[in-house]
Amino acid sequence: MSFYVTTPIYYVNAAPHLGHAYTTIAADVLARHHRQRGEDVFFLTGTDEHGEPVADAARALGIGPQELADRNAERFKELLPRLGASNDFFIRTTDPRHEAVVRAVLGKVRERGYVYEGTYEGWYCPRCADFKTESEVAAENTCPIHHIELTREREQNYFFALSAFQERLERLYERQPQLVAPRSRFNEALAFIRSGLRDVPLTRKRLLWGVAVPWDSQHVFYVWFDALLNYYSALTFAREEGEELLSRMWPPAVHLIAKDILRFHAVYWPALLMAAELPLPRRIFVHGYLLMEGEKMSKSLGNVLDPNAVIERYGADALRFYLLREVPFGADGSVSTAAFETRYERELANELGNLAGRTLAMIERYCDGVVPTAQPDSALAAEIGELGDEVAALLDRTDLTAALEAIWERVRRLNRYVEEQAPWQLARSGERRAQLERALASLALGLRCVAVALLPYLPDSMERLLDALGVQERSLDQCSFKRQGEPLGARIARVPALFPKHERAL
C-alpha cells in the first residue's frame, strides 16, 4: 500500500516561521507513522517561488526574484533536518522540470476546451496573490488575512472554465464526505461550490515572474495553478535515476493545508484535475492557525515565533510535541513561550522523561541491568491495550492531537503503576522478588509500547530510549503487550535525561 502526503509549498518572499514548521511536522508524523505500518511512503514539501508576492518582496530588497527565491529556498531546506523532517523530496517551482510539467498539463486542459480568453475585473490582494469574491472582502475594503486595502484590478487573461465543473464537484462532495476534513471545512468548500462557480483567471499578462504560457508569450500562468501542480510534477522527477513514481504514488493520500488556501485546494484543484483527466486526491485535511496575541502568525504581520530559537534550547522533539499537543489539529489555537515551557517541564521532563529515567535506573539497580523475563502484569496489559491499533485509527482520520493524547494516557498510567508497585520497596524483601521482576518487566514493555507509538512525534528521543531498552524493532505492532519479545531479557543502557530541565529563557 502507498501513502503520499504533502505540505503546501511555502512562499519564498521571506524566511520560514513557526507556521511553516507546524504543517511540516504534522506531515512528518503521518509519514513516519505509515512507514511503521510497512507502507510505501512518499512525503513531499517545497517552495512556491513564482507570483507577485515574491516579485514585490525582491523588488523591495533591490534584488531579482530568482535571487530571493534561491536565498529563501535554502532557508526552508535548512529548517527541515532541524525539525527532524523525513521528507522524500523538496520541490522548487522554479525548477525547469516542474515548469515543463505545468505547461504540459495546462496545455492539455486548453486542448480539452476548458481555457478561453477574456477580461477579468475584481478586488485583488497582492500578498495573497488572489482575487477576492465580494463575500471575502473585509471591512473598509481590506483583505481579511493581511488587513491591507484591496486594489481593483482589470486584466485581459486566459480563463479556466471552473463553472463547467459545478455539477461534477457537487456530486464529488456528495459521494466522498471524507474528501475534506474537518467537517466544518467540508461544509465551507461545499457552500462555496453551491453559491455558483465563476470562471477564474488562469494567466496573468502584466506579471513577468512566472511560468511562461506556451501558446501566448505575453502571459504567465497564474501562480496558484503553477503551485498546485507541484504535487503532480514532483513525482515525475523526484528520483534522479529516473524511477517512475506516478503509477505507485498518485493520487495523494493526504494534502495538509491551512484554511486560508481551502478554496484553491478543495475547489480549483479537483476541477483542474478533472479537466486534465487525472485521479483526484483521497483527502484534504485543513488545519487551523497558530495564533499569537489573537492573530494568525504571519511574516507580513510580523508576529512570528522563530522555531530555531526553540530548537536551539530545547531540541526539535520538544517543538514537535508542543505544537501537536497544545492546539487540537484542525482548529485555531493560541501558542506562547510560557505555555511551551509549562508543557515541556510538566509532560516531557516530569512525566515521560522521569518515567523513562526511573524505569531504566531500577532495572540497572535491582536486576543488574537486564530486563526480567517475568510474565507481565495482565491488568496493566489490559489498560495499555492495543495502543498501536488505536493510534492508527486516529491518524487515519488525521487526528494527530487525539492520537497523542491516547499515548499520553498510557504514559500517565505507567507513572501511576510505578507508584502503586513501588519497586524500591519490593526490592527490600527477597520473598517479593517475583513481584519486583513482574513490575519491572511490565514497565519495560509498557515503555516500549509508548516509545514506539511516540516515535513519529519524538523521533530523536524515542530512538535513544528504544536503543537504551534494547529494542531493535520499531514497527507499529510493537505497541502491544502481546508482543513479549524485546526488551524482555535485554541488557539496558543508561542514557542522559531525555528532556533535561532548563531555566526559563525563551
Coordinates of C-alpha atoms in Angstrom, one line a residue:
M1 CA 0.0 0.0 0.0
S2 CA 1.2 3.5 -0.8
F3 CA 0.9 6.7 1.3
Y4 CA 1.6 10.0 -0.4
V5 CA 1.5 13.0 1.9
T6 CA 2.1 16.7 1.1
T7 CA 2.5 20.0 2.7
P8 CA 1.6 23.1 0.8
I9 CA 4.6 24.6 -0.8
Y10 CA 5.8 27.7 1.0
Y11 CA 6.2 31.2 -0.4
V12 CA 9.8 32.4 -0.5
N13 CA 9.0 36.1 0.0
A14 CA 10.5 35.8 3.5
A15 CA 12.2 33.3 5.8
P16 CA 10.3 30.4 7.4
H17 CA 8.5 30.8 10.7
L18 CA 6.6 28.6 13.2
G19 CA 3.5 28.3 11.0
H20 CA 5.6 26.6 8.3
A21 CA 7.1 24.3 10.8
Y22 CA 3.7 23.3 12.1
T23 CA 2.4 21.9 8.8
T24 CA 5.7 20.2 8.0
I25 CA 5.9 18.5 11.5
A26 CA 2.3 17.2 11.1
A27 CA 3.1 15.7 7.6
D28 CA 6.3 14.2 9.0
V29 CA 4.3 12.5 11.9
L30 CA 2.0 10.9 9.3
A31 CA 4.8 9.8 7.0
R32 CA 6.8 8.2 9.9
H33 CA 3.7 6.5 11.3
H34 CA 2.8 5.0 7.9
R35 CA 6.3 3.8 7.4
Q36 CA 5.9 2.0 10.8
R37 CA 2.9 0.2 9.2
G38 CA 5.2 -1.1 6.4
E39 CA 3.6 1.1 3.7
D40 CA 5.4 2.6 0.7
V41 CA 5.6 6.3 1.8
F42 CA 6.4 9.5 -0.1
F43 CA 6.5 12.8 1.8
L44 CA 6.7 16.0 -0.3
T45 CA 7.4 19.6 0.7
G46 CA 9.0 22.5 -1.0
T47 CA 8.8 26.2 -2.0
D48 CA 6.4 28.2 -4.2
E49 CA 8.7 30.7 -6.0
H50 CA 6.6 32.5 -8.6
G51 CA 4.0 35.2 -8.4
E52 CA 3.5 38.8 -7.4
P53 CA 4.3 38.4 -3.6
V54 CA 7.8 37.1 -4.5
A55 CA 8.4 39.7 -7.2
D56 CA 7.3 42.5 -4.9
A57 CA 9.5 41.3 -2.0
A58 CA 12.5 41.0 -4.2
R59 CA 11.9 44.5 -5.6
A60 CA 11.8 45.9 -2.1
L61 CA 15.2 44.4 -1.4
G62 CA 16.7 45.6 -4.6
I63 CA 17.4 42.1 -5.9
G64 CA 15.9 39.9 -8.6
P65 CA 13.1 37.4 -7.8
Q66 CA 15.3 34.4 -8.6
E67 CA 18.0 35.6 -6.2
L68 CA 15.4 35.9 -3.5
A69 CA 13.9 32.5 -4.3
D70 CA 17.4 30.9 -4.1
R71 CA 18.2 32.6 -0.8
N72 CA 15.0 31.7 1.0
A73 CA 14.5 28.2 -0.5
E74 CA 17.8 27.3 1.2
R75 CA 16.4 28.6 4.5
F76 CA 13.4 26.3 4.1
K77 CA 15.6 23.4 3.2
E78 CA 17.9 24.0 6.2
L79 CA 15.0 24.1 8.6
L80 CA 13.8 20.6 7.6
P81 CA 16.6 18.5 9.2
R82 CA 16.4 20.8 12.2
L83 CA 12.7 19.9 12.6
G84 CA 13.5 16.2 12.2
A85 CA 11.6 16.1 9.0
S86 CA 12.0 12.9 6.9
N87 CA 10.7 14.3 3.6
D88 CA 11.5 12.3 0.5
F89 CA 11.8 15.3 -1.8
F90 CA 11.9 19.1 -1.8
I91 CA 10.4 20.7 -4.8
R92 CA 11.1 24.2 -6.1
T93 CA 8.7 25.6 -8.6
T94 CA 11.5 27.4 -10.5
D95 CA 12.8 24.0 -11.4
P96 CA 12.6 23.7 -15.2
R97 CA 11.3 20.2 -14.9
H98 CA 8.4 21.4 -12.9
E99 CA 7.7 24.2 -15.3
A100 CA 7.7 21.8 -18.2
V101 CA 5.0 19.7 -16.5
V102 CA 2.9 22.8 -15.7
R103 CA 3.0 23.8 -19.4
A104 CA 2.1 20.2 -20.5
V105 CA -0.8 19.7 -18.1
L106 CA -2.3 23.1 -18.6
G107 CA -1.8 22.8 -22.3
K108 CA -3.9 19.6 -22.2
V109 CA -6.6 21.4 -20.2
R110 CA -6.7 24.0 -23.0
E111 CA -6.8 21.3 -25.7
R112 CA -9.8 19.8 -24.0
G113 CA -11.7 23.1 -24.3
Y114 CA -11.5 24.4 -20.7
V115 CA -9.4 27.6 -21.4
Y116 CA -10.6 30.7 -23.2
E117 CA -9.5 34.4 -23.5
G118 CA -11.4 37.1 -21.7
T119 CA -11.3 40.1 -19.3
Y120 CA -11.4 39.8 -15.5
E121 CA -12.2 42.6 -13.0
G122 CA -12.2 42.2 -9.3
W123 CA -10.7 43.0 -5.9
Y124 CA -7.2 41.8 -5.6
C125 CA -4.8 41.2 -2.6
P126 CA -1.1 41.2 -3.8
R127 CA 0.1 39.4 -0.7
C128 CA -2.4 36.6 -1.2
A129 CA -1.9 36.7 -5.0
D130 CA -5.6 36.2 -5.1
F131 CA -8.7 37.8 -6.4
K132 CA -11.4 38.1 -3.6
T133 CA -15.1 37.4 -4.1
E134 CA -17.4 40.0 -2.7
S135 CA -18.2 37.9 0.3
E136 CA -14.5 37.6 1.2
V137 CA -13.8 41.4 1.3
A138 CA -13.4 42.6 4.9
A139 CA -14.4 45.9 6.4
E140 CA -13.2 49.1 4.7
N141 CA -12.4 47.1 1.5
T142 CA -9.5 45.1 3.1
C143 CA -8.0 41.6 2.9
P144 CA -9.3 39.6 5.9
I145 CA -5.9 37.9 6.2
H146 CA -3.4 40.6 5.7
H147 CA -5.5 43.6 6.7
I148 CA -4.4 45.7 3.7
E149 CA -6.6 47.6 1.3
L150 CA -7.5 45.7 -1.8
T151 CA -7.0 47.0 -5.2
R152 CA -9.4 46.9 -8.1
E153 CA -7.8 45.1 -11.0
R154 CA -8.9 44.7 -14.6
E155 CA -6.9 42.3 -16.8
Q156 CA -7.0 40.6 -20.1
N157 CA -6.4 37.0 -19.2
Y158 CA -6.9 33.4 -20.3
F159 CA -9.6 31.8 -18.1
F160 CA -10.1 28.4 -16.6
A161 CA -13.7 27.3 -17.1
L162 CA -14.3 26.4 -13.5
S163 CA -18.1 26.8 -13.9
A164 CA -18.1 23.8 -16.2
F165 CA -17.4 21.6 -13.1
Q166 CA -20.2 22.9 -10.9
E167 CA -22.3 19.7 -11.1
R168 CA -19.3 17.3 -11.0
L169 CA -17.9 19.0 -7.9
E170 CA -21.3 18.8 -6.2
R171 CA -21.5 15.1 -7.0
L172 CA -17.9 14.6 -5.8
Y173 CA -18.8 16.1 -2.4
E174 CA -22.0 14.1 -2.1
R175 CA -20.2 10.8 -2.8
Q176 CA -17.0 11.5 -0.9
P177 CA -17.9 13.0 2.5
Q178 CA -14.3 12.4 3.8
L179 CA -12.7 14.3 0.9
V180 CA -12.2 17.5 3.0
A181 CA -11.8 17.5 6.8
P182 CA -12.6 18.7 9.4
R183 CA -16.3 18.7 8.6
S184 CA -16.6 22.5 9.0
R185 CA -14.1 22.9 6.2
F186 CA -16.0 20.4 4.0
N187 CA -19.2 22.4 4.6
E188 CA -17.3 25.7 3.8
A189 CA -16.0 24.4 0.5
L190 CA -19.3 22.9 -0.5
A191 CA -21.1 26.1 0.3
F192 CA -18.7 28.0 -2.0
I193 CA -19.4 25.5 -4.8
R194 CA -23.2 25.7 -4.3
S195 CA -23.1 29.5 -4.3
G196 CA -22.3 29.3 -8.0
L197 CA -18.9 28.9 -9.5
R198 CA -17.4 31.5 -11.8
D199 CA -14.6 31.0 -14.2
V200 CA -11.2 32.2 -12.9
P201 CA -8.1 33.6 -14.4
L202 CA -5.6 31.0 -15.5
T203 CA -2.9 33.5 -16.6
R204 CA -1.6 37.0 -15.8
K205 CA -0.5 39.4 -18.5
R206 CA 1.2 42.2 -16.7
L207 CA 3.3 40.0 -14.4
L208 CA 6.6 38.7 -15.7
W209 CA 7.6 36.4 -12.8
G210 CA 6.0 33.0 -13.5
V211 CA 5.8 30.1 -15.8
A212 CA 5.5 31.3 -19.4
V213 CA 2.3 30.3 -21.3
P214 CA 3.4 28.3 -24.3
W215 CA 0.6 29.5 -26.6
D216 CA 1.0 33.2 -25.7
S217 CA 4.4 34.6 -24.7
Q218 CA 2.8 37.8 -23.2
H219 CA 1.3 35.8 -20.4
V220 CA 2.5 33.7 -17.4
F221 CA 0.4 31.2 -15.6
Y222 CA -1.5 32.4 -12.5
V223 CA 0.7 31.3 -9.6
W224 CA -1.9 29.2 -7.9
F225 CA -2.3 26.8 -10.9
D226 CA 1.5 26.6 -11.2
A227 CA 1.8 25.9 -7.4
L228 CA -0.9 23.3 -7.2
L229 CA 0.7 21.2 -10.0
N230 CA 3.8 20.7 -7.8
Y231 CA 2.0 17.7 -6.2
Y232 CA 1.9 16.0 -9.6
S233 CA 5.1 17.3 -11.2
A234 CA 7.3 16.2 -8.3
L235 CA 6.6 12.5 -8.9
T236 CA 7.9 12.8 -12.5
F237 CA 11.4 13.8 -11.5
A238 CA 11.9 13.2 -7.7
R239 CA 14.2 10.3 -8.4
E240 CA 17.4 11.2 -10.2
E241 CA 17.8 7.7 -11.5
G242 CA 14.6 8.2 -13.4
E243 CA 12.4 5.9 -11.2
E244 CA 8.7 6.4 -12.2
L245 CA 6.6 7.3 -9.1
L246 CA 3.3 8.4 -10.6
S247 CA 1.9 4.9 -11.0
R248 CA 2.9 4.0 -7.4
M249 CA 2.0 7.2 -5.6
W250 CA -0.7 9.1 -7.4
P251 CA -3.2 10.2 -6.2
P252 CA -2.1 11.7 -2.9
A253 CA -3.4 10.1 0.3
V254 CA -3.4 13.4 2.2
H255 CA -2.9 17.0 1.3
L256 CA -2.2 19.0 4.5
I257 CA -3.1 22.7 4.1
A258 CA -4.1 25.7 6.2
K259 CA -7.6 27.1 6.0
D260 CA -6.6 30.3 4.0
I261 CA -5.9 28.2 0.9
L262 CA -9.0 26.0 1.2
R263 CA -10.7 27.3 -1.9
F264 CA -7.7 26.6 -4.1
H265 CA -7.3 23.0 -2.9
A266 CA -10.9 22.0 -2.3
V267 CA -12.5 23.6 -5.4
Y268 CA -10.0 24.7 -8.0
W269 CA -7.6 21.7 -7.6
P270 CA -10.1 18.9 -8.1
A271 CA -11.7 20.8 -11.0
L272 CA -8.3 21.2 -12.7
L273 CA -7.5 17.5 -12.2
M274 CA -10.9 16.6 -13.7
A275 CA -10.1 18.9 -16.7
A276 CA -6.8 17.1 -17.1
E277 CA -8.3 13.7 -16.7
L278 CA -6.2 12.9 -13.6
P279 CA -7.3 11.0 -10.5
L280 CA -8.3 13.1 -7.5
P281 CA -6.6 13.2 -4.1
R282 CA -8.2 11.0 -1.5
R283 CA -8.2 13.5 1.4
I284 CA -7.5 17.2 2.0
F285 CA -7.1 18.0 5.7
V286 CA -7.3 21.6 6.7
H287 CA -5.6 22.7 9.9
G288 CA -6.2 25.9 11.7
Y289 CA -4.0 28.9 12.6
L290 CA -1.4 29.2 15.3
L291 CA -2.3 32.4 17.0
M292 CA -0.2 34.8 18.9
E293 CA -2.0 37.7 20.6
G294 CA -5.2 36.7 18.8
E295 CA -3.7 36.9 15.3
K296 CA -2.6 34.3 12.8
M297 CA 1.2 34.1 12.8
S298 CA 2.3 35.8 9.5
K299 CA 5.5 37.2 8.2
S300 CA 3.7 40.2 6.8
L301 CA 2.1 40.9 10.1
G302 CA 5.4 40.5 12.0
N303 CA 4.0 38.3 14.8
V304 CA 6.1 35.2 14.3
L305 CA 7.9 32.9 16.8
D306 CA 11.2 31.6 15.4
P307 CA 11.3 27.8 15.6
N308 CA 15.1 27.9 15.5
A309 CA 15.1 29.6 18.9
V310 CA 13.0 26.8 20.5
I311 CA 15.1 24.1 18.8
E312 CA 18.4 25.7 19.9
R313 CA 17.4 25.4 23.6
Y314 CA 15.0 22.5 23.9
G315 CA 15.5 20.4 20.7
A316 CA 13.3 19.6 17.8
D317 CA 11.3 16.9 19.6
A318 CA 10.1 19.4 22.2
L319 CA 8.8 21.8 19.5
R320 CA 7.1 18.9 17.6
F321 CA 5.4 17.7 20.8
Y322 CA 4.2 21.2 21.8
L323 CA 2.7 22.2 18.5
L324 CA 0.6 19.0 18.2
R325 CA -0.2 18.8 21.9
E326 CA -1.2 22.4 22.6
V327 CA -3.6 23.0 19.7
P328 CA -6.1 20.4 18.5
F329 CA -5.1 19.7 15.0
G330 CA -7.7 21.2 12.7
A331 CA -8.6 24.1 15.0
D332 CA -7.2 27.5 15.6
G333 CA -5.3 27.8 18.9
S334 CA -3.0 30.1 20.8
V335 CA 0.6 29.4 21.4
S336 CA 3.1 31.2 23.7
T337 CA 6.5 30.7 25.1
A338 CA 5.0 30.4 28.6
A339 CA 2.7 27.6 27.6
F340 CA 5.6 25.8 25.8
E341 CA 7.8 25.9 28.8
T342 CA 5.0 24.6 31.0
R343 CA 4.2 21.7 28.7
Y344 CA 7.9 20.9 28.4
E345 CA 8.5 20.7 32.1
R346 CA 5.3 19.1 33.2
E347 CA 4.8 16.5 30.5
L348 CA 8.1 15.9 28.7
A349 CA 10.5 16.3 31.6
N350 CA 8.4 15.2 34.5
E351 CA 6.0 12.6 33.0
L352 CA 7.8 10.9 30.1
G353 CA 11.4 11.7 30.9
N354 CA 11.0 10.8 34.5
L355 CA 9.2 7.5 33.7
A356 CA 12.0 6.5 31.3
G357 CA 14.8 7.5 33.7
R358 CA 13.3 5.8 36.7
T359 CA 12.5 2.5 34.8
L360 CA 16.0 2.2 33.4
A361 CA 17.6 3.1 36.7
M362 CA 15.5 0.5 38.6
I363 CA 16.3 -2.2 36.1
E364 CA 20.0 -1.4 36.5
R365 CA 19.9 -1.3 40.2
Y366 CA 17.7 -4.2 41.0
C367 CA 18.3 -6.6 38.1
D368 CA 21.9 -5.9 37.2
G369 CA 20.9 -4.0 34.0
V370 CA 18.9 -6.9 32.4
V371 CA 15.2 -6.6 31.9
P372 CA 13.5 -9.5 33.7
T373 CA 11.7 -12.2 31.6
A374 CA 8.9 -12.4 34.0
Q375 CA 5.2 -12.7 32.8
P376 CA 3.9 -9.1 32.7
D377 CA 1.0 -7.8 34.7
S378 CA -2.2 -8.8 32.9
A379 CA -4.2 -6.0 34.5
L380 CA -1.7 -3.4 33.2
A381 CA -1.6 -5.1 29.8
A382 CA -5.4 -4.7 29.6
E383 CA -5.2 -1.0 30.4
I384 CA -2.4 -0.3 27.9
G385 CA -4.5 -2.2 25.4
E386 CA -3.9 -2.3 21.7
L387 CA -2.3 1.1 21.6
G388 CA -1.0 0.7 18.1
D389 CA -4.4 0.0 16.7
E390 CA -5.9 2.9 18.5
V391 CA -3.2 5.3 17.3
A392 CA -3.5 4.0 13.7
A393 CA -7.3 4.6 13.7
L394 CA -6.9 8.1 14.9
L395 CA -4.1 9.0 12.5
D396 CA -6.2 7.6 9.6
R397 CA -8.6 10.4 10.5
T398 CA -5.6 12.8 10.6
D399 CA -6.4 13.4 14.3
L400 CA -2.9 13.9 15.4
T401 CA -3.7 15.5 18.7
A402 CA -6.2 12.8 19.8
A403 CA -3.6 10.2 18.9
L404 CA -1.0 11.9 21.0
E405 CA -3.5 12.1 23.9
A406 CA -4.2 8.4 23.7
I407 CA -0.5 7.7 24.0
W408 CA -0.2 10.2 26.9
E409 CA -2.9 8.4 28.8
R410 CA -0.6 5.4 28.8
V411 CA 2.4 7.4 29.9
R412 CA 0.4 8.6 32.9
R413 CA -0.9 5.1 33.6
L414 CA 2.6 3.8 33.7
N415 CA 3.7 6.5 36.1
R416 CA 0.8 5.6 38.4
Y417 CA 1.9 1.9 38.1
V418 CA 5.4 2.9 39.4
E419 CA 3.9 4.4 42.5
E420 CA 1.4 1.5 43.0
Q421 CA 4.1 -1.2 42.7
A422 CA 6.9 0.8 44.5
P423 CA 9.7 -1.4 43.2
W424 CA 12.1 0.2 45.7
Q425 CA 10.0 -1.4 48.5
L426 CA 9.6 -4.8 46.7
A427 CA 13.4 -4.9 46.4
R428 CA 13.9 -4.9 50.2
S429 CA 12.4 -8.4 50.5
G430 CA 13.7 -11.5 48.8
E431 CA 10.3 -13.0 49.2
R432 CA 8.9 -10.4 46.8
R433 CA 11.4 -10.9 44.1
A434 CA 8.9 -12.4 41.7
Q435 CA 6.6 -9.4 42.2
L436 CA 9.5 -7.0 41.6
E437 CA 10.5 -8.7 38.4
R438 CA 6.9 -8.7 37.1
A439 CA 6.6 -5.0 37.9
L440 CA 9.9 -4.1 36.1
A441 CA 9.1 -6.4 33.1
S442 CA 5.7 -4.7 32.8
L443 CA 7.2 -1.2 32.9
A444 CA 9.7 -2.1 30.3
L445 CA 7.1 -3.5 28.0
G446 CA 4.8 -0.5 28.6
L447 CA 7.6 1.9 27.9
R448 CA 8.3 0.1 24.7
C449 CA 4.7 0.4 23.7
V450 CA 4.5 4.2 24.3
A451 CA 8.0 4.8 22.8
V452 CA 7.2 3.1 19.5
A453 CA 3.9 4.9 19.3
L454 CA 5.6 8.2 20.1
L455 CA 8.4 7.6 17.6
P456 CA 6.7 9.6 14.8
Y457 CA 6.2 12.5 17.2
L458 CA 9.5 12.4 19.0
P459 CA 11.9 10.6 16.7
D460 CA 15.2 11.6 18.2
S461 CA 14.4 11.0 21.9
M462 CA 12.4 7.8 21.3
E463 CA 15.1 6.3 19.1
R464 CA 17.5 6.9 22.0
L465 CA 15.0 5.4 24.5
L466 CA 14.4 2.3 22.4
D467 CA 18.1 1.8 21.9
A468 CA 18.6 2.0 25.7
L469 CA 15.8 -0.6 26.2
G470 CA 17.5 -2.9 23.8
V471 CA 14.5 -2.8 21.4
Q472 CA 15.5 -3.1 17.7
E473 CA 12.1 -3.4 16.1
R474 CA 10.2 -0.1 15.5
S475 CA 7.1 -1.3 13.7
L476 CA 3.7 -0.4 15.0
D477 CA 2.9 -3.9 16.1
Q478 CA 5.4 -3.4 18.9
C479 CA 2.7 -1.2 20.6
S480 CA 1.2 -4.2 22.2
F481 CA 1.8 -6.2 25.4
K482 CA 1.0 -9.3 23.3
R483 CA 4.4 -8.9 21.7
Q484 CA 6.6 -10.0 24.6
G485 CA 9.9 -10.3 22.9
E486 CA 12.2 -7.3 23.3
P487 CA 13.0 -5.8 25.7
L488 CA 12.4 -8.8 27.9
G489 CA 15.8 -10.3 28.7
A490 CA 17.7 -7.4 27.0
R491 CA 20.6 -5.6 28.6
I492 CA 19.6 -1.9 29.0
A493 CA 21.9 1.1 28.7
R494 CA 21.7 4.3 30.7
V495 CA 21.1 7.5 28.7
P496 CA 21.3 11.1 29.8
A497 CA 18.0 12.8 30.6
L498 CA 15.8 12.7 27.5
F499 CA 14.3 16.1 28.4
P500 CA 16.7 18.0 30.7
K501 CA 15.2 20.8 32.7
H502 CA 16.1 24.4 31.8
E503 CA 15.9 27.8 33.4
R504 CA 13.1 29.5 31.5
A505 CA 14.7 31.6 28.9
L506 CA 12.7 31.8 25.7

